[in-house]
Short mmCIF file of N, CA, C and O in Angstrom, two decimals:
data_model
loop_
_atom_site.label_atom_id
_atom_site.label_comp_id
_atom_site.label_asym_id
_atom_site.label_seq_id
_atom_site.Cartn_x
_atom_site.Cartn_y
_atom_site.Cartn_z
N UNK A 1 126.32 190.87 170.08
CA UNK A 1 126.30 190.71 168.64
C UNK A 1 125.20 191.63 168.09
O UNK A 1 124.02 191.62 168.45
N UNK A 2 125.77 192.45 167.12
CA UNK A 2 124.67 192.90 166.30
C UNK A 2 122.87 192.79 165.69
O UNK A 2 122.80 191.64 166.12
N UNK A 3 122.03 192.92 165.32
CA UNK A 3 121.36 192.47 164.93
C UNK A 3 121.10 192.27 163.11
O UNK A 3 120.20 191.84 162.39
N UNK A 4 122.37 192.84 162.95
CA UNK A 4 122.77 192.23 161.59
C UNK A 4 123.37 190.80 161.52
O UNK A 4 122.97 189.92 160.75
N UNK A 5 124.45 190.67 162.47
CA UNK A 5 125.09 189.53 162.13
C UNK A 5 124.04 188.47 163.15
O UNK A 5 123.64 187.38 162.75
N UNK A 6 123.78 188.94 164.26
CA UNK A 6 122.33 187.49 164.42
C UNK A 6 121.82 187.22 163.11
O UNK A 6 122.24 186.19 162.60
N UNK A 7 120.92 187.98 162.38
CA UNK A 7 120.39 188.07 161.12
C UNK A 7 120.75 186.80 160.00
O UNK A 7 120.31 185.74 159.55
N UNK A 8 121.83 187.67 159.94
CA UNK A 8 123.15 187.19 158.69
C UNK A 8 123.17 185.28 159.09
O UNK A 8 123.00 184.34 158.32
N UNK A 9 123.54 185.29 161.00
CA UNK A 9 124.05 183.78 161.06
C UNK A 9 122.91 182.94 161.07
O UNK A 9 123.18 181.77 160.80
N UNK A 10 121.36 183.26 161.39
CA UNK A 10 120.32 182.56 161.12
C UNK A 10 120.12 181.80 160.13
O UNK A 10 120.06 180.59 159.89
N UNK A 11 119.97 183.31 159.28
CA UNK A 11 120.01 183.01 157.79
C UNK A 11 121.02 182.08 157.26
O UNK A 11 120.68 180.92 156.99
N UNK A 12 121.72 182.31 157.16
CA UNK A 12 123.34 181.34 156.61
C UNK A 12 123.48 180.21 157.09
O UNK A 12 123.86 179.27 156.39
N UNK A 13 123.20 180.10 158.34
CA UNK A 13 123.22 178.20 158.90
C UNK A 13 122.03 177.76 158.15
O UNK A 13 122.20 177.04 157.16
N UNK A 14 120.45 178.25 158.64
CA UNK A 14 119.40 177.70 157.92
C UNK A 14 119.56 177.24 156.32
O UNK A 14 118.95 176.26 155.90
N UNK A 15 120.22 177.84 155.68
CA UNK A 15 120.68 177.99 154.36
C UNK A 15 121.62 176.79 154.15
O UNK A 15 121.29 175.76 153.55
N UNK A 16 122.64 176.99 154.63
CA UNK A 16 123.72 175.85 154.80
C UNK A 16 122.81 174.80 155.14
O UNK A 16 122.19 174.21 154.25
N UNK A 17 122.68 174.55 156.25
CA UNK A 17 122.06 173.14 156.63
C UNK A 17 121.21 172.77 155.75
O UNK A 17 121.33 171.57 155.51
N UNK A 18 120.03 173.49 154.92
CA UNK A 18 119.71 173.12 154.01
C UNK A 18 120.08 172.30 152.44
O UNK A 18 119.66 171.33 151.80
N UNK A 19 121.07 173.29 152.29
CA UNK A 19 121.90 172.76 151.27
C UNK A 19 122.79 171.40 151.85
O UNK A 19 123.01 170.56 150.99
N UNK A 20 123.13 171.21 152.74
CA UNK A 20 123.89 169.95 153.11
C UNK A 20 123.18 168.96 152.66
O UNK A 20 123.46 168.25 151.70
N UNK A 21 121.92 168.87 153.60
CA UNK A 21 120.69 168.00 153.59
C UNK A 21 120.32 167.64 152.04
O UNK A 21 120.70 166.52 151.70
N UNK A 22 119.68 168.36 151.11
CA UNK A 22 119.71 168.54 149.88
C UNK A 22 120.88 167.83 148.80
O UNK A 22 120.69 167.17 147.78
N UNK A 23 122.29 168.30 149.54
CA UNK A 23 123.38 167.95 148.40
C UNK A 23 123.45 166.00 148.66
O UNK A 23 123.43 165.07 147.85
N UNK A 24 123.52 166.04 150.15
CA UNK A 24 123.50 164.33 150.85
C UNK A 24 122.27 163.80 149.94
O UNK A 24 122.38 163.13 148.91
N UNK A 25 121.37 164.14 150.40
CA UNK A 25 119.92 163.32 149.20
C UNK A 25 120.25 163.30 148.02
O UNK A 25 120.31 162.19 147.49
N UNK A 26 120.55 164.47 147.25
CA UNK A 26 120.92 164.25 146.06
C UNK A 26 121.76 163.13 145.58
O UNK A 26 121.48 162.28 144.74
N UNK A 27 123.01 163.32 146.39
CA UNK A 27 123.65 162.46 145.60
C UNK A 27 123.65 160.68 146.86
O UNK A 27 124.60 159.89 146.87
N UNK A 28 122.96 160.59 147.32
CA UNK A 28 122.50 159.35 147.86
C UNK A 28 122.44 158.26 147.14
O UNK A 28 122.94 157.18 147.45
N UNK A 29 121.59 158.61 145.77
CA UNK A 29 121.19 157.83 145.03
C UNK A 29 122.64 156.98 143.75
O UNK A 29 122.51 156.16 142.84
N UNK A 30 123.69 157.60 144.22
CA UNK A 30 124.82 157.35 143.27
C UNK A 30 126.07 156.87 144.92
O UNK A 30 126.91 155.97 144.92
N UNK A 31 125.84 157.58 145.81
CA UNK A 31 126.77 157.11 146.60
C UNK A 31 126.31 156.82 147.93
O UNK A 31 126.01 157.78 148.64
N UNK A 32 126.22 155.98 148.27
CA UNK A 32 126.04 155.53 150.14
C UNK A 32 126.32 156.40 151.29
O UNK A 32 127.45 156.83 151.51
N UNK A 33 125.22 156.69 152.07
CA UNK A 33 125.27 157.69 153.04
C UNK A 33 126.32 157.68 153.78
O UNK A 33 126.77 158.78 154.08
N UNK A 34 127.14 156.27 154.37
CA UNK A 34 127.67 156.44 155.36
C UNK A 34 129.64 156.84 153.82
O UNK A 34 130.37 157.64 154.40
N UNK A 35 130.05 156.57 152.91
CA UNK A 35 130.71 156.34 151.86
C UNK A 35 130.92 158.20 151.95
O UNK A 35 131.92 158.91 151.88
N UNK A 36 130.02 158.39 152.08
CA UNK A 36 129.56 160.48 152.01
C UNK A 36 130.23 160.94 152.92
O UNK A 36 131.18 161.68 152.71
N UNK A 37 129.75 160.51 154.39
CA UNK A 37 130.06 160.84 155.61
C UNK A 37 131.73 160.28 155.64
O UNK A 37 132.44 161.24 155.94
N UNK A 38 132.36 159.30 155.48
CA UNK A 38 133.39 159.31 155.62
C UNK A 38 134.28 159.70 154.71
O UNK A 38 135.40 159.19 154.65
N UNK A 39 133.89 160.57 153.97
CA UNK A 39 134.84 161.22 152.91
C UNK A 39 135.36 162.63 153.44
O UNK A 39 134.46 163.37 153.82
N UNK A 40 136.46 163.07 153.53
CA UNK A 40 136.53 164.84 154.03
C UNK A 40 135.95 165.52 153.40
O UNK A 40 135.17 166.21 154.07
N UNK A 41 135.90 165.84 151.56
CA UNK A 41 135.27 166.46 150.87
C UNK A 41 133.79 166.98 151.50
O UNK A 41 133.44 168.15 151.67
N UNK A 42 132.99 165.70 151.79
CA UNK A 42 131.89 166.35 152.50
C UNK A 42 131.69 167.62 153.44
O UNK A 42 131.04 168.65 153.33
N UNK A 43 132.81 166.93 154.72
CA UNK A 43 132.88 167.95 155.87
C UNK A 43 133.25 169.26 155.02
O UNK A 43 132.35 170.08 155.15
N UNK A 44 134.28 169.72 154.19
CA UNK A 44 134.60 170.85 153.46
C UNK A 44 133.36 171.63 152.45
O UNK A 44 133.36 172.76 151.96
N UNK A 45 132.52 170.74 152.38
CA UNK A 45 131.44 171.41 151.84
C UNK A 45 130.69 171.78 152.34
O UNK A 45 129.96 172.59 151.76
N UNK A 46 130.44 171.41 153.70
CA UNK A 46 129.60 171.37 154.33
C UNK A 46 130.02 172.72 154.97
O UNK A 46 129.05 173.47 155.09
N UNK A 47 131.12 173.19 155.39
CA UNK A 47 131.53 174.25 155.78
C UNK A 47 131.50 175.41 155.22
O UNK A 47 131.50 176.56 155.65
N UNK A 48 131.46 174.77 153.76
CA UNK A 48 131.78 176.00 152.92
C UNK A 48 130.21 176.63 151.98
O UNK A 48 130.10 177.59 151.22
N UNK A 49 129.24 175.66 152.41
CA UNK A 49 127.91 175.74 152.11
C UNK A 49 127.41 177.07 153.53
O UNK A 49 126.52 177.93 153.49
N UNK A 50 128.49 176.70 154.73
CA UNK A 50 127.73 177.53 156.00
C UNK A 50 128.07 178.66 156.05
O UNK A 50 127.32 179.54 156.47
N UNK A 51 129.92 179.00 155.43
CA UNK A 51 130.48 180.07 155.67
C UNK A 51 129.66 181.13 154.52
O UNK A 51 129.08 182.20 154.71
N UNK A 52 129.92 180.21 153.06
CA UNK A 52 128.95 181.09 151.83
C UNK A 52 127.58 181.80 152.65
O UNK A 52 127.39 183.02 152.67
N UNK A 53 126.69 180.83 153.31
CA UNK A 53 125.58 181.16 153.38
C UNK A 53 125.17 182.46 154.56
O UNK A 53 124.33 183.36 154.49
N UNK A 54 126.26 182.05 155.73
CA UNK A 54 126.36 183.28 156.38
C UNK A 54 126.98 184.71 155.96
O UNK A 54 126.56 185.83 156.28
N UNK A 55 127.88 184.43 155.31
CA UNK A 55 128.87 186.17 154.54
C UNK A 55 128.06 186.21 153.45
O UNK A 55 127.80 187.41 153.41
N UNK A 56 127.24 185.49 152.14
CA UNK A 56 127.30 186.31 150.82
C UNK A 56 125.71 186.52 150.98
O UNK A 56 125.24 187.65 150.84
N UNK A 57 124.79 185.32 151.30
CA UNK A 57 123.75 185.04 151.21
C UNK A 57 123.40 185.64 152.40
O UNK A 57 122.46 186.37 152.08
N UNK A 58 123.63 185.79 153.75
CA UNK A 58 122.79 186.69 154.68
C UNK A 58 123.26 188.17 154.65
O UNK A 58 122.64 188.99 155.32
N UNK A 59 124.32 188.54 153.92
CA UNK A 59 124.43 189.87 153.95
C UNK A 59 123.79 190.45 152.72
O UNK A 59 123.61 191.65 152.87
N UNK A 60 123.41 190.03 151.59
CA UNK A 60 122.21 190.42 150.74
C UNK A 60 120.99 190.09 151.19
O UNK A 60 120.01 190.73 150.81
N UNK A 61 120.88 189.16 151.95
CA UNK A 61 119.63 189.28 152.56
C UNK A 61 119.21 190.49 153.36
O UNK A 61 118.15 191.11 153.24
N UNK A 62 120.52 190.79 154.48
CA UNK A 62 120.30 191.91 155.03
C UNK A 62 120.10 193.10 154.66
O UNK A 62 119.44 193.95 155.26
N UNK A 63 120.91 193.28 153.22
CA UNK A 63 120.60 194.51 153.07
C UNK A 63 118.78 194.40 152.33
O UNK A 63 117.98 195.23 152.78
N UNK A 64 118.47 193.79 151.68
CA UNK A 64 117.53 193.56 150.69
C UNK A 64 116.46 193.43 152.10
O UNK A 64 115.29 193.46 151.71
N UNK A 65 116.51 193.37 152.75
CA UNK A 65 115.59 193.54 154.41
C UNK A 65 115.41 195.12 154.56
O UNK A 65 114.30 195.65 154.51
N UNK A 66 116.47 195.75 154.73
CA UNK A 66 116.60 196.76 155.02
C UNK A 66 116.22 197.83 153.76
O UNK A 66 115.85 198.92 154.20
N UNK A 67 116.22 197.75 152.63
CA UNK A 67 115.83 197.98 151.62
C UNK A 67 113.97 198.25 151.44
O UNK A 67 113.33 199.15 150.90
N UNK A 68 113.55 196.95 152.23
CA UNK A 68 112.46 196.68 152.21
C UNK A 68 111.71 197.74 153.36
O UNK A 68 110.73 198.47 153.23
N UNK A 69 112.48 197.51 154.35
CA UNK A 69 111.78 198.33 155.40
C UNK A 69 111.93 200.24 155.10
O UNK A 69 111.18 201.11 155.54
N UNK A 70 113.14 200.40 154.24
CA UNK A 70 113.30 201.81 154.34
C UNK A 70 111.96 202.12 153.44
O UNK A 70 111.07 202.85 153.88
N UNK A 71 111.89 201.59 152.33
CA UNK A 71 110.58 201.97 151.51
C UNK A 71 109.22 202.45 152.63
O UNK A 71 108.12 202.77 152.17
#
């Protein structure tokens, strides 16, 4: 694997998992953890928080890295 897309998938899970964590707390306070967990919607966000974070969010990261270092 590249050392872009290592990069990219660091970034993007760390990101994702963050946002999971974050969206679950958030809305905790209106719906029951386990009520969350057994809903699919979750799992689909949860995926789609990892896929966003690896393709849109680590590949502007990457370049904006690379940006940094060419300076």
């Amino acid at each position: 694997m590249s050392e872009r897309w290592k990069y990219q998938v660091k970034t993007g899970v760390f990101w994702g998992l963050f946002m999971i964590g974050f969206s679950t707390w958030y809305q905790s306070g209106r719906t029951p953890l386990a009520t969350q967990l057994a809903d699919n919607g979750y799992y689909f966000r949860a995926v789609g928080y990892i896929v966003f974070g690896i393709f849109v969010l680590g590949y502007s990261s990457w370049t904006a890295k690379k940006r940094r270092e060419g300076k």
